[in-house]
mmCIF file of C-alpha atoms and ligand atoms in Angstrom:
data_model
loop_
_atom_site.group_PDB
_atom_site.id
_atom_site.type_symbol
_atom_site.label_atom_id
_atom_site.label_comp_id
_atom_site.label_asym_id
_atom_site.label_seq_id
_atom_site.Cartn_x
_atom_site.Cartn_y
_atom_site.Cartn_z
ATOM 1 C CA MET A 1 0.000 0.000 0.000
ATOM 2 C CA ARG A 2 1.389 3.369 -1.005
ATOM 3 C CA HIS A 3 -1.712 5.526 -0.497
ATOM 4 C CA LEU A 4 -4.147 5.578 2.405
ATOM 5 C CA THR A 5 -7.268 7.712 1.982
ATOM 6 C CA LEU A 6 -9.362 8.560 5.035
ATOM 7 C CA ILE A 7 -12.772 9.417 3.680
ATOM 8 C CA GLY A 8 -15.120 11.438 5.896
ATOM 9 C CA ILE A 9 -18.572 10.028 5.186
ATOM 10 C CA GLY A 10 -20.809 12.101 7.474
ATOM 11 C CA THR A 11 -23.166 10.425 9.887
ATOM 12 C CA GLY A 12 -24.971 7.876 7.737
ATOM 13 C CA ASP A 13 -27.168 10.006 5.499
ATOM 14 C CA PRO A 14 -26.090 9.325 1.882
ATOM 15 C CA GLY A 15 -26.703 13.060 1.293
ATOM 16 C CA HIS A 16 -23.683 13.766 3.521
ATOM 17 C CA LEU A 17 -21.306 12.166 1.004
ATOM 18 C CA THR A 18 -19.400 14.821 -0.923
ATOM 19 C CA ARG A 19 -18.417 14.390 -4.556
ATOM 20 C CA GLY A 20 -14.843 14.154 -3.300
ATOM 21 C CA ALA A 21 -15.823 11.240 -1.049
ATOM 22 C CA VAL A 22 -17.548 9.417 -3.904
ATOM 23 C CA ALA A 23 -14.523 9.946 -6.181
ATOM 24 C CA ALA A 24 -12.132 8.676 -3.469
ATOM 25 C CA ILE A 25 -14.315 5.601 -2.849
ATOM 26 C CA ASN A 26 -14.204 4.717 -6.534
ATOM 27 C CA ALA A 27 -10.455 5.368 -6.766
ATOM 28 C CA ALA A 28 -9.630 2.823 -4.029
ATOM 29 C CA ASP A 29 -8.299 -0.684 -4.689
ATOM 30 C CA LEU A 30 -9.404 -1.814 -1.239
ATOM 31 C CA ILE A 31 -11.843 -0.352 1.286
ATOM 32 C CA LEU A 32 -11.623 -1.548 4.904
ATOM 33 C CA ILE A 33 -14.794 -1.771 6.997
ATOM 34 C CA PRO A 34 -14.386 -2.302 10.759
ATOM 35 C CA ARG A 35 -16.783 -4.424 12.839
ATOM 36 C CA LYS A 36 -17.004 -3.705 16.567
ATOM 37 C CA GLY A 37 -19.090 -6.679 17.655
ATOM 38 C CA ALA A 38 -22.643 -7.255 18.842
ATOM 39 C CA GLY A 39 -24.370 -4.522 20.857
ATOM 40 C CA LYS A 40 -21.978 -1.782 19.715
ATOM 41 C CA ALA A 41 -22.485 0.955 17.160
ATOM 42 C CA ASP A 42 -20.185 -0.595 14.579
ATOM 43 C CA LEU A 43 -22.221 0.928 11.722
ATOM 44 C CA ALA A 44 -20.720 -1.619 9.306
ATOM 45 C CA GLU A 45 -24.146 -2.036 7.689
ATOM 46 C CA VAL A 46 -24.502 1.730 7.235
ATOM 47 C CA ARG A 47 -21.076 1.871 5.605
ATOM 48 C CA GLN A 48 -22.006 -1.065 3.334
ATOM 49 C CA ALA A 49 -25.258 0.670 2.336
ATOM 50 C CA LEU A 50 -23.390 3.892 1.493
ATOM 51 C CA LEU A 51 -20.975 1.903 -0.656
ATOM 52 C CA GLU A 52 -23.835 0.151 -2.446
ATOM 53 C CA ALA A 53 -25.273 3.580 -3.266
ATOM 54 C CA VAL A 54 -22.098 5.081 -4.776
ATOM 55 C CA LEU A 55 -19.466 2.413 -5.540
ATOM 56 C CA THR A 56 -19.434 1.837 -9.303
ATOM 57 C CA ASN A 57 -15.825 0.719 -9.839
ATOM 58 C CA PRO A 58 -15.863 -3.088 -10.259
ATOM 59 C CA ALA A 59 -12.140 -3.246 -9.413
ATOM 60 C CA THR A 60 -12.631 -1.837 -5.893
ATOM 61 C CA ARG A 61 -12.673 -4.591 -3.252
ATOM 62 C CA VAL A 62 -14.287 -4.244 0.168
ATOM 63 C CA ALA A 63 -12.927 -6.089 3.209
ATOM 64 C CA GLY A 64 -14.609 -6.298 6.613
ATOM 65 C CA PHE A 65 -12.467 -6.950 9.667
ATOM 66 C CA ASP A 66 -13.042 -7.336 13.408
ATOM 67 C CA LEU A 67 -11.660 -4.477 15.481
ATOM 68 C CA PRO A 68 -9.458 -5.673 18.356
ATOM 69 C CA GLU A 69 -11.054 -5.364 21.808
ATOM 70 C CA ARG A 70 -9.738 -2.627 24.114
ATOM 71 C CA ASP A 71 -8.063 -4.076 27.208
ATOM 72 C CA GLU A 72 -10.074 -2.363 29.944
ATOM 73 C CA ALA A 73 -7.758 -3.883 32.596
ATOM 74 C CA THR A 74 -4.966 -1.407 31.710
ATOM 75 C CA PRO A 75 -5.336 1.169 34.529
ATOM 76 C CA ASN A 76 -4.241 4.365 32.747
ATOM 77 C CA TYR A 77 -6.804 5.630 30.185
ATOM 78 C CA LEU A 78 -4.223 6.990 27.704
ATOM 79 C CA ASP A 79 -2.103 3.802 27.906
ATOM 80 C CA ARG A 80 -5.253 1.777 27.314
ATOM 81 C CA VAL A 81 -6.143 3.780 24.207
ATOM 82 C CA ASN A 82 -2.558 3.833 22.860
ATOM 83 C CA ASP A 83 -2.236 0.040 23.196
ATOM 84 C CA TRP A 84 -5.572 -0.349 21.422
ATOM 85 C CA HIS A 85 -4.448 1.915 18.568
ATOM 86 C CA ASP A 86 -1.267 -0.172 18.158
ATOM 87 C CA ALA A 87 -3.443 -3.291 17.911
ATOM 88 C CA ILE A 88 -5.739 -1.682 15.326
ATOM 89 C CA ALA A 89 -2.784 -0.611 13.153
ATOM 90 C CA THR A 90 -1.485 -4.192 13.268
ATOM 91 C CA ARG A 91 -4.921 -5.510 12.297
ATOM 92 C CA TRP A 92 -5.132 -3.081 9.344
ATOM 93 C CA GLN A 93 -1.763 -4.325 8.119
ATOM 94 C CA GLU A 94 -2.884 -7.962 8.382
ATOM 95 C CA VAL A 95 -6.050 -7.296 6.370
ATOM 96 C CA ILE A 96 -4.209 -5.261 3.738
ATOM 97 C CA LEU A 97 -1.609 -8.026 3.372
ATOM 98 C CA ALA A 98 -4.342 -10.644 3.038
ATOM 99 C CA HIS A 99 -5.781 -8.627 0.132
ATOM 100 C CA ALA A 100 -2.494 -7.750 -1.594
ATOM 101 C CA PRO A 101 -1.851 -6.253 -4.031
ATOM 102 C CA ALA A 102 -3.712 -3.094 -2.997
ATOM 103 C CA ASP A 103 -1.889 0.147 -3.714
ATOM 104 C CA ARG A 104 -4.717 2.498 -2.755
ATOM 105 C CA VAL A 105 -6.439 1.620 0.495
ATOM 106 C CA ALA A 106 -9.335 3.627 1.937
ATOM 107 C CA LEU A 107 -11.183 3.795 5.241
ATOM 108 C CA LEU A 108 -14.660 5.276 5.599
ATOM 109 C CA VAL A 109 -14.393 7.548 8.632
ATOM 110 C CA TRP A 110 -17.565 8.413 10.520
ATOM 111 C CA GLY A 111 -18.204 12.166 10.370
ATOM 112 C CA ASP A 112 -14.854 13.837 9.709
ATOM 113 C CA PRO A 113 -11.411 12.432 10.578
ATOM 114 C CA SER A 114 -10.410 15.624 12.426
ATOM 115 C CA LEU A 115 -13.021 15.452 15.192
ATOM 116 C CA TYR A 116 -12.772 12.959 18.058
ATOM 117 C CA ASP A 117 -11.491 10.296 15.738
ATOM 118 C CA SER A 118 -8.197 8.446 16.011
ATOM 119 C CA THR A 119 -7.911 7.101 12.479
ATOM 120 C CA LEU A 120 -5.165 9.649 11.669
ATOM 121 C CA ARG A 121 -3.256 8.714 14.845
ATOM 122 C CA ILE A 122 -3.533 5.010 13.971
ATOM 123 C CA ALA A 123 -2.415 5.709 10.378
ATOM 124 C CA GLU A 124 0.791 7.284 11.745
ATOM 125 C CA ARG A 125 1.738 3.893 13.189
ATOM 126 C CA LEU A 126 1.836 2.152 9.787
ATOM 127 C CA GLN A 127 5.211 0.961 8.502
ATOM 128 C CA PRO A 128 6.259 1.705 5.809
ATOM 129 C CA LYS A 129 4.418 5.020 6.012
ATOM 130 C CA PRO A 130 1.824 5.465 3.267
ATOM 131 C CA GLN A 131 0.926 8.811 1.769
ATOM 132 C CA VAL A 132 -2.163 9.806 3.753
ATOM 133 C CA GLN A 133 -4.939 11.865 2.178
ATOM 134 C CA VAL A 134 -8.031 13.128 4.028
ATOM 135 C CA ILE A 135 -11.396 13.767 2.403
ATOM 136 C CA PRO A 136 -13.418 16.010 4.752
ATOM 137 C CA GLY A 137 -16.871 14.941 5.896
ATOM 138 C CA ILE A 138 -19.911 16.350 7.685
ATOM 139 C CA THR A 139 -19.367 16.029 11.442
ATOM 140 C CA ALA A 140 -21.985 15.005 14.005
ATOM 141 C CA LEU A 141 -21.672 18.577 15.297
ATOM 142 C CA GLN A 142 -22.734 19.997 11.931
ATOM 143 C CA ALA A 143 -25.514 17.404 11.680
ATOM 144 C CA LEU A 144 -26.743 18.590 15.111
ATOM 145 C CA THR A 145 -26.711 22.316 14.364
ATOM 146 C CA ALA A 146 -28.307 21.734 10.950
ATOM 147 C CA ALA A 147 -31.048 19.488 12.390
ATOM 148 C CA HIS A 148 -31.980 22.234 14.890
ATOM 149 C CA ALA A 149 -31.254 25.067 12.428
ATOM 150 C CA ILE A 150 -29.070 26.874 14.998
ATOM 151 C CA PRO A 151 -25.661 28.565 14.867
ATOM 152 C CA LEU A 152 -22.882 26.831 16.785
ATOM 153 C CA ASN A 153 -21.510 30.028 18.353
ATOM 154 C CA ASP A 154 -22.907 33.080 20.051
ATOM 155 C CA LEU A 155 -22.189 36.307 18.178
ATOM 156 C CA GLY A 156 -18.409 36.702 18.056
ATOM 157 C CA ALA A 157 -17.985 34.186 20.885
ATOM 158 C CA PRO A 158 -15.773 31.101 21.088
ATOM 159 C CA VAL A 159 -17.166 27.565 21.144
ATOM 160 C CA PHE A 160 -16.055 24.853 23.510
ATOM 161 C CA ILE A 161 -16.203 21.214 22.379
ATOM 162 C CA THR A 162 -15.703 18.548 24.999
ATOM 163 C CA THR A 163 -16.559 14.996 26.028
ATOM 164 C CA GLY A 164 -19.199 13.688 28.432
ATOM 165 C CA ARG A 165 -16.392 12.407 30.674
ATOM 166 C CA ARG A 166 -14.959 15.935 31.037
ATOM 167 C CA LEU A 167 -18.325 17.672 31.385
ATOM 168 C CA ARG A 168 -18.809 15.693 34.598
ATOM 169 C CA ASP A 169 -15.980 17.855 36.078
ATOM 170 C CA GLY A 170 -18.212 20.929 35.663
ATOM 171 C CA TRP A 171 -19.074 23.703 33.205
ATOM 172 C CA PRO A 172 -15.914 24.793 31.315
ATOM 173 C CA ALA A 173 -14.711 28.181 32.604
ATOM 174 C CA GLY A 174 -15.489 31.128 30.363
ATOM 175 C CA ALA A 175 -17.668 29.209 27.902
ATOM 176 C CA THR A 176 -21.192 30.343 27.044
ATOM 177 C CA ARG A 177 -21.834 27.407 24.705
ATOM 178 C CA VAL A 178 -20.502 23.900 25.144
ATOM 179 C CA ALA A 179 -20.830 21.105 22.608
ATOM 180 C CA VAL A 180 -20.630 17.628 24.126
ATOM 181 C CA MET A 181 -19.708 14.399 22.347
ATOM 182 C CA LEU A 182 -18.785 10.886 23.472
ATOM 183 C CA ASP A 183 -21.177 10.946 26.399
ATOM 184 C CA ALA A 184 -21.825 7.458 27.733
ATOM 185 C CA GLY A 185 -25.109 8.782 29.141
ATOM 186 C CA GLY A 186 -26.503 11.980 30.598
ATOM 187 C CA ALA A 187 -23.320 13.764 31.747
ATOM 188 C CA PHE A 188 -25.419 16.970 31.646
ATOM 189 C CA ALA A 189 -27.238 15.684 34.730
ATOM 190 C CA ALA A 190 -24.070 16.451 36.737
ATOM 191 C CA LEU A 191 -24.554 20.209 36.082
ATOM 192 C CA PRO A 192 -26.921 22.631 37.831
ATOM 193 C CA ALA A 193 -29.697 22.891 35.208
ATOM 194 C CA ASP A 194 -30.764 26.449 36.056
ATOM 195 C CA GLY A 195 -30.445 28.821 33.084
ATOM 196 C CA VAL A 196 -29.117 26.089 30.778
ATOM 197 C CA THR A 197 -30.703 25.315 27.394
ATOM 198 C CA ILE A 198 -29.953 22.078 25.525
ATOM 199 C CA TRP A 199 -30.181 21.145 21.847
ATOM 200 C CA TRP A 200 -29.826 17.358 21.642
ATOM 201 C CA GLY A 201 -29.652 14.883 18.771
ATOM 202 C CA ALA A 202 -29.234 11.133 18.651
ATOM 203 C CA ASN A 203 -28.422 8.869 15.694
ATOM 204 C CA LEU A 204 -28.364 11.948 13.483
ATOM 205 C CA GLY A 205 -28.594 11.208 9.770
ATOM 206 C CA LEU A 206 -29.924 7.706 10.403
ATOM 207 C CA PRO A 207 -33.561 6.605 10.158
ATOM 208 C CA SER A 208 -33.652 6.337 13.970
ATOM 209 C CA GLN A 209 -32.692 10.032 14.433
ATOM 210 C CA ARG A 210 -34.233 11.769 17.482
ATOM 211 C CA LEU A 211 -34.114 15.437 18.457
ATOM 212 C CA ASP A 212 -35.038 17.389 21.569
ATOM 213 C CA HIS A 213 -34.549 20.970 22.679
ATOM 214 C CA GLY A 214 -35.517 23.112 25.637
ATOM 215 C CA PRO A 215 -34.538 24.211 29.140
ATOM 216 C CA LEU A 216 -32.271 21.497 30.570
ATOM 217 C CA ALA A 217 -34.425 21.298 33.695
ATOM 218 C CA GLU A 218 -37.333 20.059 31.548
ATOM 219 C CA ALA A 219 -35.646 18.376 28.589
ATOM 220 C CA GLY A 220 -33.041 16.436 30.617
ATOM 221 C CA ALA A 221 -35.412 13.704 31.821
ATOM 222 C CA ARG A 222 -37.024 13.363 28.353
ATOM 223 C CA ILE A 223 -33.590 12.962 26.762
ATOM 224 C CA LEU A 224 -32.508 10.293 29.247
ATOM 225 C CA ALA A 225 -35.733 8.368 28.510
ATOM 226 C CA ALA A 226 -35.225 8.710 24.728
ATOM 227 C CA ARG A 227 -31.640 7.452 25.088
ATOM 228 C CA THR A 228 -32.819 4.415 27.031
ATOM 229 C CA ASP A 229 -35.513 3.729 24.434
ATOM 230 C CA LEU A 230 -33.070 3.962 21.502
ATOM 231 C CA LYS A 231 -30.608 1.687 23.248
ATOM 232 C CA ALA A 232 -33.348 -0.875 23.907
ATOM 233 C CA ARG A 233 -34.446 -0.781 20.252
ATOM 234 C CA HIS A 234 -31.048 -0.790 18.529
ATOM 235 C CA GLY A 235 -28.574 -2.035 21.119
ATOM 236 C CA TRP A 236 -26.659 1.274 20.969
ATOM 237 C CA VAL A 237 -27.190 5.014 20.772
ATOM 238 C CA MET A 238 -24.903 7.866 19.706
ATOM 239 C CA ASP A 239 -25.787 11.344 20.820
ATOM 240 C CA ILE A 240 -24.396 14.847 20.821
ATOM 241 C CA TYR A 241 -25.653 18.087 22.315
ATOM 242 C CA LEU A 242 -25.084 21.780 22.582
ATOM 243 C CA LEU A 243 -25.579 23.518 25.937
ATOM 244 C CA ALA A 244 -25.973 27.276 26.322
ATOM 245 C CA ARG A 245 -25.838 29.009 29.670
ATOM 246 C CA SER A 246 -27.069 32.552 29.990
ATOM 247 C CA GLY A 247 -25.280 35.150 32.082
ATOM 248 C CA ASP A 248 -21.802 33.663 31.680
ATOM 249 C CA GLU A 249 -20.369 36.706 29.905
ATOM 250 C CA THR A 250 -19.024 37.961 33.221
ATOM 251 C CA LEU A 251 -17.380 34.662 34.260
HETATM 252 C C1 LIG B 1 -15.714 8.724 18.049
HETATM 253 S S1 LIG B 1 -16.686 10.170 17.902
HETATM 254 C C2 LIG B 1 -16.686 10.389 16.170
HETATM 255 C C3 LIG B 1 -17.034 11.785 15.723
HETATM 256 C C4 LIG B 1 -16.970 11.949 14.213
HETATM 257 N N1 LIG B 1 -15.594 11.848 13.744
HETATM 258 C C5 LIG B 1 -17.565 13.256 13.728
HETATM 259 O O1 LIG B 1 -16.914 13.973 12.957
HETATM 260 O O2 LIG B 1 -18.696 13.545 14.069
HETATM 261 C C6 LIG B 1 -18.272 9.533 18.249
HETATM 262 C C7 LIG B 1 -19.183 10.572 18.848
HETATM 263 O O3 LIG B 1 -19.650 11.427 17.827
HETATM 264 C C8 LIG B 1 -21.002 11.751 18.049
HETATM 265 N N2 LIG B 1 -21.792 11.167 16.947
HETATM 266 C C9 LIG B 1 -21.320 10.479 15.911
HETATM 267 N N3 LIG B 1 -22.307 10.146 15.073
HETATM 268 C C10 LIG B 1 -23.428 10.634 15.605
HETATM 269 C C11 LIG B 1 -24.787 10.631 15.195
HETATM 270 N N4 LIG B 1 -25.165 10.042 14.057
HETATM 271 N N5 LIG B 1 -25.698 11.230 15.983
HETATM 272 C C12 LIG B 1 -25.322 11.842 17.128
HETATM 273 N N6 LIG B 1 -24.054 11.881 17.547
HETATM 274 C C13 LIG B 1 -23.120 11.292 16.798
HETATM 275 C C14 LIG B 1 -21.388 11.153 19.387
HETATM 276 O O4 LIG B 1 -21.141 12.124 20.391
HETATM 277 C C15 LIG B 1 -20.426 9.996 19.488
HETATM 278 O O5 LIG B 1 -20.216 9.628 20.843
#
C-alpha cells in the first residue's frame, strides 16, 4: 500500500457524502470496513449501504475486519487507548496483506477524521508510512446544528467542544456554549440545570434520528428516557448536544 485515503462520510445520510468522497471511494483498490461486535455501534451495515449507493468501480474490493477489543484492565486511560491503537494498526496491516496487491487503500471515517477520531493517529503507526490523504466529511456537530437550524456560536464568541467524561468535572470556565460528544449517558445531569438550554440529537442522519430541545431542567429527563428507548431498540445510541448558559459573559 502506497496511499491511504481517510474518507469522511458524514453520519450515515447518503446526502452527507461529498463528490470528493464518492470519487475517493471509486479510486480505491481496497476499502476496509471495521466491525465492533454485537451490541456496539459498529455501523458496518450503514457503511455497506453507502458503498452500495455510490461504488461503481468493479475493481474496488471491500474487506470487513473485526476491530481488536480494548483491554479495559490497563489502569491508565491513555495507555489503554494507545495500546488499542497499536493493535488496530497491526490488524489493518494484516487485512491489507491478506488482500495484496492493494496500492490504494481507503477507510470510511464516521463524520470527519479531524473530530474525536483516532484514524489519523492510527495511520501514523503504519510501517512503511503510506501517503495519507483526508477527504473532509460532515461532522456530528454539523448534523446537530443543521437538524436544529441553529448557529454553533454566540455572536463573536468562542465555542467549547468537549466529552461527556470531562463535562462531569463541571461547566468549562469562560464558555457560554458547550458542545458535548462521546457521552456514555446523561453527563449533563451532573450540572446545575438552572439557566441552561440544551439542543440534543441522537443517531443523526440515520432513520432512527431523534431530536429534543428546551430548558435542561425540563428536557433532561425526556432525553434520558429517549436514550434508554433507543438503546433498547437498537442495542446502541450515539448522541451529541449543545448547551448554552445565559449570564456567563461575566465569568
Ligand atoms: C468517536 S466520535 C466520532 C465523531 C466523528 N468523527 C464526527 O466527525 O462527528 C463519536 C461521537 O460522535 C457523536 N456522533 C457520531 N455520530 C453521531 C450521530 N449520528 N448522531 C449523534 N451523535 C453522533 C457522538 O457524540 C459519538 O459519541
